[in-house]
PDB file of C-alpha atoms and ligand atoms in Angstrom:
ATOM      1  CA  UNK A 573     -27.309  30.761 -67.332  1.00 47.00           C
ATOM      2  CA  UNK A 574     -26.361  33.729 -69.939  1.00 54.00           C
ATOM      3  CA  UNK A 575     -22.424  35.020 -68.698  1.00 61.00           C
ATOM      4  CA  UNK A 576     -22.872  38.740 -67.240  1.00 73.00           C
ATOM      5  CA  UNK A 577     -21.675  41.133 -69.831  1.00 75.00           C
ATOM      6  CA  UNK A 578     -19.124  43.335 -68.166  1.00 75.00           C
ATOM      7  CA  UNK A 579     -20.463  46.823 -69.718  1.00 74.00           C
ATOM      8  CA  UNK A 580     -17.038  48.582 -67.763  1.00 73.00           C
ATOM      9  CA  UNK A 581     -14.824  46.269 -69.691  1.00 75.00           C
ATOM     10  CA  UNK A 582     -12.924  47.421 -65.755  1.00 68.00           C
ATOM     11  CA  UNK A 583     -10.949  44.504 -65.890  1.00 70.00           C
ATOM     12  CA  UNK A 584      -8.760  45.900 -69.930  1.00 78.00           C
ATOM     13  CA  UNK A 585      -8.708  49.639 -68.834  1.00 87.00           C
ATOM     14  CA  UNK A 586      -5.393  50.916 -68.153  1.00 91.00           C
ATOM     15  CA  UNK A 587      -5.362  53.266 -65.138  1.00 94.00           C
ATOM     16  CA  UNK A 588      -5.284  56.808 -65.378  1.00 95.00           C
ATOM     17  CA  UNK A 589      -1.021  57.320 -65.780  1.00 94.00           C
ATOM     18  CA  UNK A 590      -1.145  54.701 -68.379  1.00 95.00           C
ATOM     19  CA  UNK A 591      -3.496  56.238 -70.465  1.00 97.00           C
ATOM     20  CA  UNK A 592      -1.217  59.615 -70.581  1.00 97.00           C
ATOM     21  CA  UNK A 593       1.914  57.752 -70.796  1.00 96.00           C
ATOM     22  CA  UNK A 594       4.172  58.390 -73.734  1.00 98.00           C
ATOM     23  CA  UNK A 595       6.929  56.735 -72.597  1.00 97.00           C
ATOM     24  CA  UNK A 596       8.769  54.711 -75.655  1.00 97.00           C
ATOM     25  CA  UNK A 597       6.914  56.972 -78.034  1.00 98.00           C
ATOM     26  CA  UNK A 598       8.075  59.776 -80.695  1.00 98.00           C
ATOM     27  CA  UNK A 599       6.756  62.972 -80.752  1.00 98.00           C
ATOM     28  CA  UNK A 600       7.527  65.224 -84.222  1.00 98.00           C
ATOM     29  CA  UNK A 601       6.905  69.248 -82.889  1.00 98.00           C
ATOM     30  CA  UNK A 602       7.161  72.393 -85.321  1.00 98.00           C
ATOM     31  CA  UNK A 603       7.706  75.801 -83.902  1.00 98.00           C
ATOM     32  CA  UNK A 604       8.821  74.395 -80.994  1.00 98.00           C
ATOM     33  CA  UNK A 605      11.323  77.334 -79.955  1.00 98.00           C
ATOM     34  CA  UNK A 606       8.905  79.605 -79.112  1.00 98.00           C
ATOM     35  CA  UNK A 607       5.254  80.173 -77.025  1.00 98.00           C
ATOM     36  CA  UNK A 608       3.147  76.815 -77.291  1.00 98.00           C
ATOM     37  CA  UNK A 609       5.147  74.502 -79.646  1.00 98.00           C
ATOM     38  CA  UNK A 610       7.503  74.808 -76.661  1.00 98.00           C
ATOM     39  CA  UNK A 611       5.302  74.458 -74.224  1.00 98.00           C
ATOM     40  CA  UNK A 612       3.701  71.747 -75.660  1.00 98.00           C
ATOM     41  CA  UNK A 613       7.319  69.974 -77.038  1.00 98.00           C
ATOM     42  CA  UNK A 614       8.241  70.117 -72.596  1.00 98.00           C
ATOM     43  CA  UNK A 615       5.329  68.637 -71.089  1.00 98.00           C
ATOM     44  CA  UNK A 616       4.549  65.573 -73.773  1.00 98.00           C
ATOM     45  CA  UNK A 617       9.016  65.064 -73.079  1.00 98.00           C
ATOM     46  CA  UNK A 618       7.487  64.892 -69.413  1.00 97.00           C
ATOM     47  CA  UNK A 619       4.737  62.149 -69.985  1.00 97.00           C
ATOM     48  CA  UNK A 620       8.186  60.301 -71.308  1.00 97.00           C
ATOM     49  CA  UNK A 621       8.297  61.042 -75.474  1.00 98.00           C
ATOM     50  CA  UNK A 622      11.209  61.191 -77.545  1.00 98.00           C
ATOM     51  CA  UNK A 623      10.509  64.458 -78.695  1.00 98.00           C
ATOM     52  CA  UNK A 624      11.919  65.484 -82.083  1.00 98.00           C
ATOM     53  CA  UNK A 625      12.002  69.714 -82.354  1.00 98.00           C
ATOM     54  CA  UNK A 626      11.542  71.719 -84.975  1.00 98.00           C
ATOM     55  CA  UNK A 627      11.987  75.423 -85.969  1.00 98.00           C
ATOM     56  CA  UNK A 628      13.657  78.110 -87.969  1.00 98.00           C
ATOM     57  CA  UNK A 629      14.562  79.770 -84.638  1.00 98.00           C
ATOM     58  CA  UNK A 630      18.064  77.820 -83.918  1.00 98.00           C
ATOM     59  CA  UNK A 631      18.248  79.894 -80.924  1.00 98.00           C
ATOM     60  CA  UNK A 632      15.018  79.500 -79.648  1.00 98.00           C
ATOM     61  CA  UNK A 633      15.256  75.577 -80.737  1.00 98.00           C
ATOM     62  CA  UNK A 634      18.436  75.470 -78.794  1.00 98.00           C
ATOM     63  CA  UNK A 635      16.836  76.828 -75.306  1.00 98.00           C
ATOM     64  CA  UNK A 636      13.638  74.695 -75.862  1.00 98.00           C
ATOM     65  CA  UNK A 637      16.368  71.688 -76.086  1.00 98.00           C
ATOM     66  CA  UNK A 638      17.698  72.411 -72.577  1.00 98.00           C
ATOM     67  CA  UNK A 639      14.131  72.899 -70.780  1.00 98.00           C
ATOM     68  CA  UNK A 640      13.563  69.672 -72.089  1.00 98.00           C
ATOM     69  CA  UNK A 641      16.451  67.817 -71.057  1.00 96.00           C
ATOM     70  CA  UNK A 642      15.960  68.897 -67.611  1.00 94.00           C
ATOM     71  CA  UNK A 643      12.540  67.583 -67.131  1.00 89.00           C
ATOM     72  CA  UNK A 644      12.497  64.052 -69.650  1.00 87.00           C
ATOM     73  CA  UNK A 645      14.220  62.449 -72.465  1.00 94.00           C
ATOM     74  CA  UNK A 646      16.370  64.853 -74.522  1.00 96.00           C
ATOM     75  CA  UNK A 647      15.592  66.296 -77.423  1.00 98.00           C
ATOM     76  CA  UNK A 648      16.515  66.179 -81.245  1.00 98.00           C
ATOM     77  CA  UNK A 649      16.613  69.341 -82.622  1.00 98.00           C
ATOM     78  CA  UNK A 650      16.852  70.465 -86.129  1.00 98.00           C
ATOM     79  CA  UNK A 651      16.334  73.602 -87.957  1.00 98.00           C
ATOM     80  CA  UNK A 652      13.439  73.598 -90.708  1.00 98.00           C
ATOM     81  CA  UNK A 653      11.039  75.696 -92.809  1.00 98.00           C
ATOM     82  CA  UNK A 654       7.372  74.066 -92.724  1.00 98.00           C
ATOM     83  CA  UNK A 655       7.274  76.536 -96.162  1.00 98.00           C
ATOM     84  CA  UNK A 656       9.134  74.074 -97.477  1.00 98.00           C
ATOM     85  CA  UNK A 657       8.061  70.809 -98.288  1.00 98.00           C
ATOM     86  CA  UNK A 658      11.868  68.974 -98.738  1.00 98.00           C
ATOM     87  CA  UNK A 659      12.349  70.424 -95.048  1.00 98.00           C
ATOM     88  CA  UNK A 660       9.142  68.509 -93.287  1.00 98.00           C
ATOM     89  CA  UNK A 661      10.130  65.477 -95.334  1.00 98.00           C
ATOM     90  CA  UNK A 662      13.606  65.691 -94.008  1.00 98.00           C
ATOM     91  CA  UNK A 663      12.420  66.320 -90.458  1.00 98.00           C
ATOM     92  CA  UNK A 664      10.490  63.458 -90.819  1.00 98.00           C
ATOM     93  CA  UNK A 665      13.456  61.005 -91.903  1.00 98.00           C
ATOM     94  CA  UNK A 666      15.341  62.043 -89.223  1.00 98.00           C
ATOM     95  CA  UNK A 667      12.956  61.590 -86.570  1.00 98.00           C
ATOM     96  CA  UNK A 668      12.563  57.966 -88.059  1.00 97.00           C
ATOM     97  CA  UNK A 669      16.152  57.321 -88.997  1.00 97.00           C
ATOM     98  CA  UNK A 670      17.132  58.865 -84.901  1.00 96.00           C
ATOM     99  CA  UNK A 671      14.220  57.246 -83.482  1.00 94.00           C
ATOM    100  CA  UNK A 672      12.647  54.449 -85.386  1.00 94.00           C
ATOM    101  CA  UNK A 673       9.636  55.938 -85.702  1.00 93.00           C
ATOM    102  CA  UNK A 674       6.628  58.615 -85.353  1.00 97.00           C
ATOM    103  CA  UNK A 675       4.028  58.053 -82.978  1.00 98.00           C
ATOM    104  CA  UNK A 676       2.467  61.640 -82.831  1.00 98.00           C
ATOM    105  CA  UNK A 677       3.022  64.717 -85.203  1.00 99.00           C
ATOM    106  CA  UNK A 678       2.087  68.666 -83.806  1.00 99.00           C
ATOM    107  CA  UNK A 679       2.123  70.894 -86.304  1.00 99.00           C
ATOM    108  CA  UNK A 680       2.458  74.207 -84.569  1.00 98.00           C
ATOM    109  CA  UNK A 681       4.986  76.805 -86.584  1.00 98.00           C
ATOM    110  CA  UNK A 682       2.537  79.605 -87.830  1.00 98.00           C
ATOM    111  CA  UNK A 683       2.576  83.215 -88.255  1.00 98.00           C
ATOM    112  CA  UNK A 684       0.205  85.917 -88.060  1.00 97.00           C
ATOM    113  CA  UNK A 685      -0.591  89.156 -90.407  1.00 96.00           C
ATOM    114  CA  UNK A 686      -2.939  92.015 -89.600  1.00 93.00           C
ATOM    115  CA  UNK A 687      -3.712  94.055 -92.473  1.00 95.00           C
ATOM    116  CA  UNK A 688      -6.688  95.276 -93.774  1.00 97.00           C
ATOM    117  CA  UNK A 689      -7.840  93.406 -97.384  1.00 98.00           C
ATOM    118  CA  UNK A 690      -6.918  96.506 -98.850  1.00 98.00           C
ATOM    119  CA  UNK A 691      -3.182  96.375 -97.825  1.00 98.00           C
ATOM    120  CA  UNK A 692      -2.353  93.109 -98.559  1.00 98.00           C
ATOM    121  CA  UNK A 693       0.272  92.308-100.304  1.00 98.00           C
ATOM    122  CA  UNK A 694       0.706  89.525-102.278  1.00 98.00           C
ATOM    123  CA  UNK A 695       3.975  88.312-100.928  1.00 98.00           C
ATOM    124  CA  UNK A 696       1.992  88.743 -97.612  1.00 98.00           C
ATOM    125  CA  UNK A 697      -0.760  85.665 -98.549  1.00 98.00           C
ATOM    126  CA  UNK A 698       1.577  83.517-100.487  1.00 98.00           C
ATOM    127  CA  UNK A 699       3.709  83.402 -97.397  1.00 98.00           C
ATOM    128  CA  UNK A 700       1.272  83.092 -94.631  1.00 98.00           C
ATOM    129  CA  UNK A 701      -0.379  80.536 -96.646  1.00 98.00           C
ATOM    130  CA  UNK A 702       3.240  78.527 -97.438  1.00 98.00           C
ATOM    131  CA  UNK A 703       3.731  78.273 -93.751  1.00 98.00           C
ATOM    132  CA  UNK A 704       0.270  78.355 -92.603  1.00 98.00           C
ATOM    133  CA  UNK A 705      -1.407  75.941 -94.734  1.00 98.00           C
ATOM    134  CA  UNK A 706       1.000  74.331 -96.213  1.00 98.00           C
ATOM    135  CA  UNK A 707       3.059  73.736 -94.381  1.00 98.00           C
ATOM    136  CA  UNK A 708       0.506  71.547 -92.296  1.00 99.00           C
ATOM    137  CA  UNK A 709      -0.894  69.422 -94.887  1.00 99.00           C
ATOM    138  CA  UNK A 710       2.333  68.719 -96.249  1.00 98.00           C
ATOM    139  CA  UNK A 711       3.187  67.890 -92.391  1.00 98.00           C
ATOM    140  CA  UNK A 712       0.276  65.988 -91.942  1.00 98.00           C
ATOM    141  CA  UNK A 713       0.888  63.528 -95.118  1.00 98.00           C
ATOM    142  CA  UNK A 714       4.374  63.001 -93.595  1.00 98.00           C
ATOM    143  CA  UNK A 715       2.999  61.745 -90.376  1.00 98.00           C
ATOM    144  CA  UNK A 716       0.659  59.449 -92.173  1.00 98.00           C
ATOM    145  CA  UNK A 717       2.762  57.879 -94.521  1.00 97.00           C
ATOM    146  CA  UNK A 718       5.254  57.030 -91.598  1.00 97.00           C
ATOM    147  CA  UNK A 719       2.041  56.268 -89.354  1.00 98.00           C
ATOM    148  CA  UNK A 720       0.141  53.851 -91.655  1.00 98.00           C
ATOM    149  CA  UNK A 721       3.351  51.589 -91.843  1.00 96.00           C
ATOM    150  CA  UNK A 722       3.090  51.421 -88.097  1.00 96.00           C
ATOM    151  CA  UNK A 723      -0.731  50.865 -87.750  1.00 98.00           C
ATOM    152  CA  UNK A 724      -1.282  53.559 -85.216  1.00 98.00           C
ATOM    153  CA  UNK A 725      -0.610  57.181 -84.637  1.00 98.00           C
ATOM    154  CA  UNK A 726      -1.909  60.990 -83.840  1.00 98.00           C
ATOM    155  CA  UNK A 727      -1.675  64.161 -85.525  1.00 99.00           C
ATOM    156  CA  UNK A 728      -2.442  66.754 -83.634  1.00 99.00           C
ATOM    157  CA  UNK A 729      -2.582  70.881 -85.436  1.00 99.00           C
ATOM    158  CA  UNK A 730      -2.857  74.039 -84.102  1.00 98.00           C
ATOM    159  CA  UNK A 731      -5.920  75.912 -85.031  1.00 98.00           C
ATOM    160  CA  UNK A 732      -7.350  79.316 -83.547  1.00 98.00           C
ATOM    161  CA  UNK A 733      -9.979  80.702 -82.290  1.00 96.00           C
ATOM    162  CA  UNK A 734      -9.758  83.669 -85.034  1.00 95.00           C
ATOM    163  CA  UNK A 735     -10.384  80.114 -87.956  1.00 96.00           C
ATOM    164  CA  UNK A 736     -13.675  80.496 -86.186  1.00 95.00           C
ATOM    165  CA  UNK A 737     -14.544  84.689 -85.991  1.00 93.00           C
ATOM    166  CA  UNK A 738     -14.677  87.336 -88.521  1.00 94.00           C
ATOM    167  CA  UNK A 739     -11.578  89.666 -87.490  1.00 93.00           C
ATOM    168  CA  UNK A 740     -10.665  93.133 -89.119  1.00 95.00           C
ATOM    169  CA  UNK A 741      -7.083  92.784 -90.207  1.00 96.00           C
ATOM    170  CA  UNK A 742      -6.866  88.885 -89.651  1.00 96.00           C
ATOM    171  CA  UNK A 743      -8.518  87.922 -92.782  1.00 97.00           C
ATOM    172  CA  UNK A 744      -5.548  85.701 -93.666  1.00 98.00           C
ATOM    173  CA  UNK A 745      -4.761  84.516 -90.410  1.00 98.00           C
ATOM    174  CA  UNK A 746      -7.895  83.325 -89.750  1.00 97.00           C
ATOM    175  CA  UNK A 747      -8.562  81.349 -93.657  1.00 98.00           C
ATOM    176  CA  UNK A 748      -5.549  79.451 -92.837  1.00 98.00           C
ATOM    177  CA  UNK A 749      -6.955  77.926 -89.236  1.00 98.00           C
ATOM    178  CA  UNK A 750     -10.667  77.367 -91.298  1.00 98.00           C
ATOM    179  CA  UNK A 751      -8.779  75.803 -93.850  1.00 98.00           C
ATOM    180  CA  UNK A 752      -6.544  73.900 -90.625  1.00 98.00           C
ATOM    181  CA  UNK A 753      -9.797  73.184 -89.137  1.00 98.00           C
ATOM    182  CA  UNK A 754     -10.918  70.974 -92.434  1.00 98.00           C
ATOM    183  CA  UNK A 755      -7.750  69.221 -93.541  1.00 98.00           C
ATOM    184  CA  UNK A 756      -7.523  68.322 -90.090  1.00 99.00           C
ATOM    185  CA  UNK A 757     -11.587  66.731 -90.607  1.00 98.00           C
ATOM    186  CA  UNK A 758     -10.048  64.872 -93.659  1.00 98.00           C
ATOM    187  CA  UNK A 759      -7.113  63.661 -92.599  1.00 99.00           C
ATOM    188  CA  UNK A 760      -9.158  62.233 -89.820  1.00 99.00           C
ATOM    189  CA  UNK A 761     -11.174  60.399 -92.393  1.00 98.00           C
ATOM    190  CA  UNK A 762      -8.694  58.862 -94.571  1.00 98.00           C
ATOM    191  CA  UNK A 763      -6.180  58.105 -91.853  1.00 98.00           C
ATOM    192  CA  UNK A 764      -9.060  56.457 -89.991  1.00 98.00           C
ATOM    193  CA  UNK A 765      -8.740  53.252 -91.178  1.00 98.00           C
ATOM    194  CA  UNK A 766      -5.047  52.713 -90.634  1.00 98.00           C
ATOM    195  CA  UNK A 767      -5.526  53.552 -86.876  1.00 98.00           C
ATOM    196  CA  UNK A 768      -4.508  57.491 -87.315  1.00 98.00           C
ATOM    197  CA  UNK A 769      -6.381  60.439 -85.355  1.00 98.00           C
ATOM    198  CA  UNK A 770      -5.956  63.834 -86.139  1.00 99.00           C
ATOM    199  CA  UNK A 771      -7.432  66.348 -84.052  1.00 99.00           C
ATOM    200  CA  UNK A 772      -6.688  70.246 -84.058  1.00 98.00           C
ATOM    201  CA  UNK A 773      -6.476  72.787 -80.993  1.00 98.00           C
ATOM    202  CA  UNK A 774      -7.943  76.200 -80.955  1.00 98.00           C
ATOM    203  CA  UNK A 775      -7.244  78.135 -78.884  1.00 98.00           C
ATOM    204  CA  UNK A 776      -7.957  81.320 -77.256  1.00 96.00           C
ATOM    205  CA  UNK A 777      -5.952  84.015 -76.132  1.00 95.00           C
ATOM    206  CA  UNK A 778      -2.421  83.058 -75.071  1.00 96.00           C
ATOM    207  CA  UNK A 779       0.010  85.145 -74.161  1.00 93.00           C
ATOM    208  CA  UNK A 780       3.059  84.326 -76.620  1.00 94.00           C
ATOM    209  CA  UNK A 781       5.537  86.426 -78.938  1.00 93.00           C
ATOM    210  CA  UNK A 782       2.573  85.541 -81.668  1.00 94.00           C
ATOM    211  CA  UNK A 783       0.757  87.866 -80.259  1.00 88.00           C
ATOM    212  CA  UNK A 784       2.813  90.987 -79.776  1.00 88.00           C
ATOM    213  CA  UNK A 785       1.538  92.889 -82.906  1.00 83.00           C
ATOM    214  CA  UNK A 786      -1.139  93.763 -81.059  1.00 84.00           C
ATOM    215  CA  UNK A 787       0.832  95.500 -78.841  1.00 90.00           C
ATOM    216  CA  UNK A 788       3.238  97.568 -80.900  1.00 87.00           C
ATOM    217  CA  UNK A 789       2.477 101.742 -81.127  1.00 88.00           C
ATOM    218  CA  UNK A 790       3.266 103.669 -84.202  1.00 86.00           C
ATOM    219  CA  UNK A 791       7.122 103.720 -84.436  1.00 90.00           C
ATOM    220  CA  UNK A 792       6.327  99.501 -84.254  1.00 87.00           C
ATOM    221  CA  UNK A 793       7.817  99.196 -80.858  1.00 92.00           C
ATOM    222  CA  UNK A 794       6.077  97.235 -77.931  1.00 92.00           C
ATOM    223  CA  UNK A 795       3.938  99.640 -75.602  1.00 93.00           C
ATOM    224  CA  UNK A 796       3.964  98.190 -71.966  1.00 93.00           C
ATOM    225  CA  UNK A 797       0.556  99.972 -71.344  1.00 93.00           C
ATOM    226  CA  UNK A 798      -1.560  99.343 -74.704  1.00 93.00           C
ATOM    227  CA  UNK A 799       0.178  95.511 -73.433  1.00 92.00           C
ATOM    228  CA  UNK A 800      -1.749  95.293 -69.781  1.00 93.00           C
ATOM    229  CA  UNK A 801      -4.272  96.934 -71.000  1.00 94.00           C
ATOM    230  CA  UNK A 802      -5.009  94.435 -73.856  1.00 93.00           C
ATOM    231  CA  UNK A 803      -4.561  91.374 -71.877  1.00 93.00           C
ATOM    232  CA  UNK A 804      -6.662  92.725 -69.350  1.00 95.00           C
ATOM    233  CA  UNK A 805      -9.287  92.947 -72.236  1.00 94.00           C
ATOM    234  CA  UNK A 806      -8.703  89.712 -73.492  1.00 94.00           C
ATOM    235  CA  UNK A 807      -8.770  87.916 -69.574  1.00 96.00           C
ATOM    236  CA  UNK A 808     -12.619  89.755 -69.462  1.00 96.00           C
ATOM    237  CA  UNK A 809     -13.579  88.211 -72.563  1.00 95.00           C
ATOM    238  CA  UNK A 810     -13.851  84.617 -71.378  1.00 96.00           C
ATOM    239  CA  UNK A 811     -16.214  83.990 -68.437  1.00 96.00           C
ATOM    240  CA  UNK A 812     -13.746  83.095 -66.674  1.00 97.00           C
ATOM    241  CA  UNK A 813     -11.962  86.137 -66.533  1.00 97.00           C
ATOM    242  CA  UNK A 814      -8.114  84.681 -67.453  1.00 97.00           C
ATOM    243  CA  UNK A 815      -6.108  84.487 -70.516  1.00 96.00           C
ATOM    244  CA  UNK A 816      -4.434  81.362 -71.710  1.00 97.00           C
ATOM    245  CA  UNK A 817      -1.019  79.784 -70.861  1.00 98.00           C
ATOM    246  CA  UNK A 818       0.960  77.087 -73.021  1.00 98.00           C
ATOM    247  CA  UNK A 819       1.126  74.770 -70.849  1.00 98.00           C
ATOM    248  CA  UNK A 820      -3.136  75.101 -70.520  1.00 98.00           C
ATOM    249  CA  UNK A 821      -2.158  74.104 -74.812  1.00 98.00           C
ATOM    250  CA  UNK A 822      -0.056  71.996 -73.864  1.00 98.00           C
ATOM    251  CA  UNK A 823      -1.987  69.795 -71.260  1.00 98.00           C
ATOM    252  CA  UNK A 824      -5.034  69.737 -73.973  1.00 98.00           C
ATOM    253  CA  UNK A 825      -2.156  68.151 -76.730  1.00 99.00           C
ATOM    254  CA  UNK A 826      -0.977  65.846 -74.221  1.00 98.00           C
ATOM    255  CA  UNK A 827      -5.001  64.690 -74.299  1.00 98.00           C
ATOM    256  CA  UNK A 828      -4.965  64.183 -78.040  1.00 98.00           C
ATOM    257  CA  UNK A 829      -1.211  62.376 -77.973  1.00 98.00           C
ATOM    258  CA  UNK A 830      -1.965  59.838 -75.572  1.00 98.00           C
ATOM    259  CA  UNK A 831      -3.586  57.154 -75.313  1.00 97.00           C
ATOM    260  CA  UNK A 832      -6.731  59.083 -72.796  1.00 98.00           C
ATOM    261  CA  UNK A 833      -7.792  60.250 -76.194  1.00 98.00           C
ATOM    262  CA  UNK A 834      -8.523  56.740 -78.596  1.00 97.00           C
ATOM    263  CA  UNK A 835     -12.257  57.939 -79.173  1.00 97.00           C
ATOM    264  CA  UNK A 836     -11.083  61.002 -80.454  1.00 98.00           C
ATOM    265  CA  UNK A 837     -10.760  62.075 -83.747  1.00 98.00           C
ATOM    266  CA  UNK A 838     -11.586  65.235 -86.817  1.00 98.00           C
ATOM    267  CA  UNK A 839     -12.384  67.066 -83.480  1.00 98.00           C
ATOM    268  CA  UNK A 840     -11.595  70.581 -83.028  1.00 98.00           C
ATOM    269  CA  UNK A 841     -10.698  71.272 -79.266  1.00 98.00           C
ATOM    270  CA  UNK A 842     -11.071  74.573 -78.375  1.00 97.00           C
ATOM    271  CA  UNK A 843      -9.307  75.438 -74.451  1.00 98.00           C
ATOM    272  CA  UNK A 844      -9.907  79.425 -74.761  1.00 97.00           C
ATOM    273  CA  UNK A 845     -11.681  80.052 -71.454  1.00 97.00           C
ATOM    274  CA  UNK A 846     -14.553  79.861 -72.744  1.00 96.00           C
ATOM    275  CA  UNK A 847     -14.584  83.095 -75.271  1.00 94.00           C
ATOM    276  CA  UNK A 848     -16.506  81.358 -77.828  1.00 79.00           C
ATOM    277  CA  UNK A 849     -18.749  78.353 -77.739  1.00 67.00           C
ATOM    278  CA  UNK A 850     -19.640  77.336 -80.971  1.00 58.00           C
TER     279      UNK A 850
HETATM  280  N1  NAD G2038      -0.798  82.797 -78.530  1.00 60.56           N
HETATM  281  C1  NAD G2038      -2.298  82.679 -78.777  1.00 60.56           C
HETATM  282  O1  NAD G2038      -2.856  83.624 -78.398  1.00 60.56           O
HETATM  283  C2  NAD G2038      -2.725  81.384 -80.038  1.00 60.56           C
HETATM  284  C3  NAD G2038      -4.031  81.684 -80.284  1.00 60.56           C
HETATM  285  C4  NAD G2038      -4.301  80.578 -80.882  1.00 60.56           C
HETATM  286  C5  NAD G2038      -3.673  79.926 -81.489  1.00 60.56           C
HETATM  287  N2  NAD G2038      -2.268  80.102 -81.546  1.00 60.56           N
HETATM  288  C6  NAD G2038      -1.515  79.000 -82.661  1.00 60.56           C
HETATM  289  O2  NAD G2038      -0.457  78.007 -82.128  1.00 60.56           O
HETATM  290  C7  NAD G2038       0.985  78.041 -82.522  1.00 60.56           C
HETATM  291  C8  NAD G2038       1.438  78.906 -82.386  1.00 60.56           C
HETATM  292  O3  NAD G2038       2.031  80.035 -81.409  1.00 60.56           O
HETATM  293  P1  NAD G2038       2.435  80.973 -80.225  1.00 60.56           P
HETATM  294  O4  NAD G2038       1.305  81.873 -80.105  1.00 60.56           O
HETATM  295  O5  NAD G2038       3.251  79.845 -79.717  1.00 60.56           O
HETATM  296  O6  NAD G2038       2.959  82.025 -81.632  1.00 60.56           O
HETATM  297  P2  NAD G2038       4.833  81.846 -81.707  1.00 60.56           P
HETATM  298  O7  NAD G2038       5.009  83.134 -82.374  1.00 60.56           O
HETATM  299  O8  NAD G2038       4.974  81.917 -79.708  1.00 60.56           O
HETATM  300  O9  NAD G2038       5.402  80.142 -82.444  1.00 60.56           O
HETATM  301  C9  NAD G2038       5.473  79.789 -83.558  1.00 60.56           C
HETATM  302  C10 NAD G2038       6.566  79.230 -83.613  1.00 60.56           C
HETATM  303  O10 NAD G2038       6.683  79.328 -85.328  1.00 60.56           O
HETATM  304  C11 NAD G2038       7.674  79.518 -85.949  1.00 60.56           C
HETATM  305  N3  NAD G2038       7.657  79.630 -87.084  1.00 60.56           N
HETATM  306  C12 NAD G2038       7.346  80.598 -88.248  1.00 60.56           C
HETATM  307  N4  NAD G2038       7.358  80.391 -89.015  1.00 60.56           N
HETATM  308  C13 NAD G2038       8.120  78.934 -89.452  1.00 60.56           C
HETATM  309  C14 NAD G2038       8.594  78.622 -90.073  1.00 60.56           C
HETATM  310  N5  NAD G2038       8.286  79.136 -92.009  1.00 60.56           N
HETATM  311  N6  NAD G2038       9.208  77.381 -90.118  1.00 60.56           N
HETATM  312  C15 NAD G2038       8.911  76.855 -88.970  1.00 60.56           C
HETATM  313  N7  NAD G2038       8.781  77.492 -87.462  1.00 60.56           N
HETATM  314  C16 NAD G2038       8.227  78.566 -88.024  1.00 60.56           C
HETATM  315  C17 NAD G2038       8.169  80.717 -85.390  1.00 60.56           C
HETATM  316  O11 NAD G2038      10.010  81.032 -85.541  1.00 60.56           O
HETATM  317  C18 NAD G2038       8.012  80.288 -83.697  1.00 60.56           C
HETATM  318  O12 NAD G2038       9.115  79.475 -82.937  1.00 60.56           O
HETATM  319  C19 NAD G2038       0.107  79.095 -84.189  1.00 60.56           C
HETATM  320  O13 NAD G2038       0.273  78.285 -84.568  1.00 60.56           O
HETATM  321  C20 NAD G2038      -0.521  79.397 -83.581  1.00 60.56           C
HETATM  322  O14 NAD G2038      -1.278  80.163 -85.073  1.00 60.56           O
HETATM  323  C21 NAD G2038      -2.033  80.836 -80.785  1.00 60.56           C
END
């Protein structure tokens, strides 16, 4: 009589909480002083991870660290400008010195420039690519080097719905995010044999300081009426009638960071309220 095959492998499956738990793991998050990066750092800490958070905005970083302390292991906070490779390498070294390992690396830091191509200046293009693209590239490299030694790890890159849509005025931002999508797939193929996964998250509209550029008046101030109308318009673009929150994106990051997504690599996850469905 042949042995019955256990297709479900039920006896070796983790429970739901085991699959999502991050206790004993270390997560590096760039761009953690604000918005989505802050939300991701908070949630990964809530799931038990030790967080190493960085940003150029030191005051915001301190606020994130104090929010994390309320619900997870205390964060290690350090200033790092992702446009400088030396800062990224120093961030990786600090994480290893403090916790001996890096299991999760989330490249969040980015800027947006809203400028028609005919008015774009060379220094704007250079700066945006240095942060949004080179910062992610060297972040993947720094994480990959350390994760390769460990034989495991999860890299998460923040992309955007803007990386898949041509929007007048957003050429620099959109092309940087399209490049992040391709980079993520290449990283997944190069690093997969070392047990490292790499995925991107391409959010739809989330109300954070980054989006405020859309709601400025001619004097450069935020116009509350323009903001309210803009948010309503973006919500209406979704079949669900909503915009996202940093927590919505953080939950996607938790999935990609944890063993729950052990079969997922090279993918672009799109929490966007159904605004774009390629
Ligand atoms: N908010 C949205 O609707 C939205 C949608 C799609 C994608 N995203 C992406 O999500 C990520 C987070 O965006 P957000 O909305 O939270 O924006 P945000 O402006 O609130 O946060 C970005 C953070 O990056 C930091 N940063 C900027 N330049 C840096 C540098 N050189 N080095 C280190 N840190 C730097 C900023 O100080 C800030 O804390 C970005 O990659 C963004 O492109 C946002």
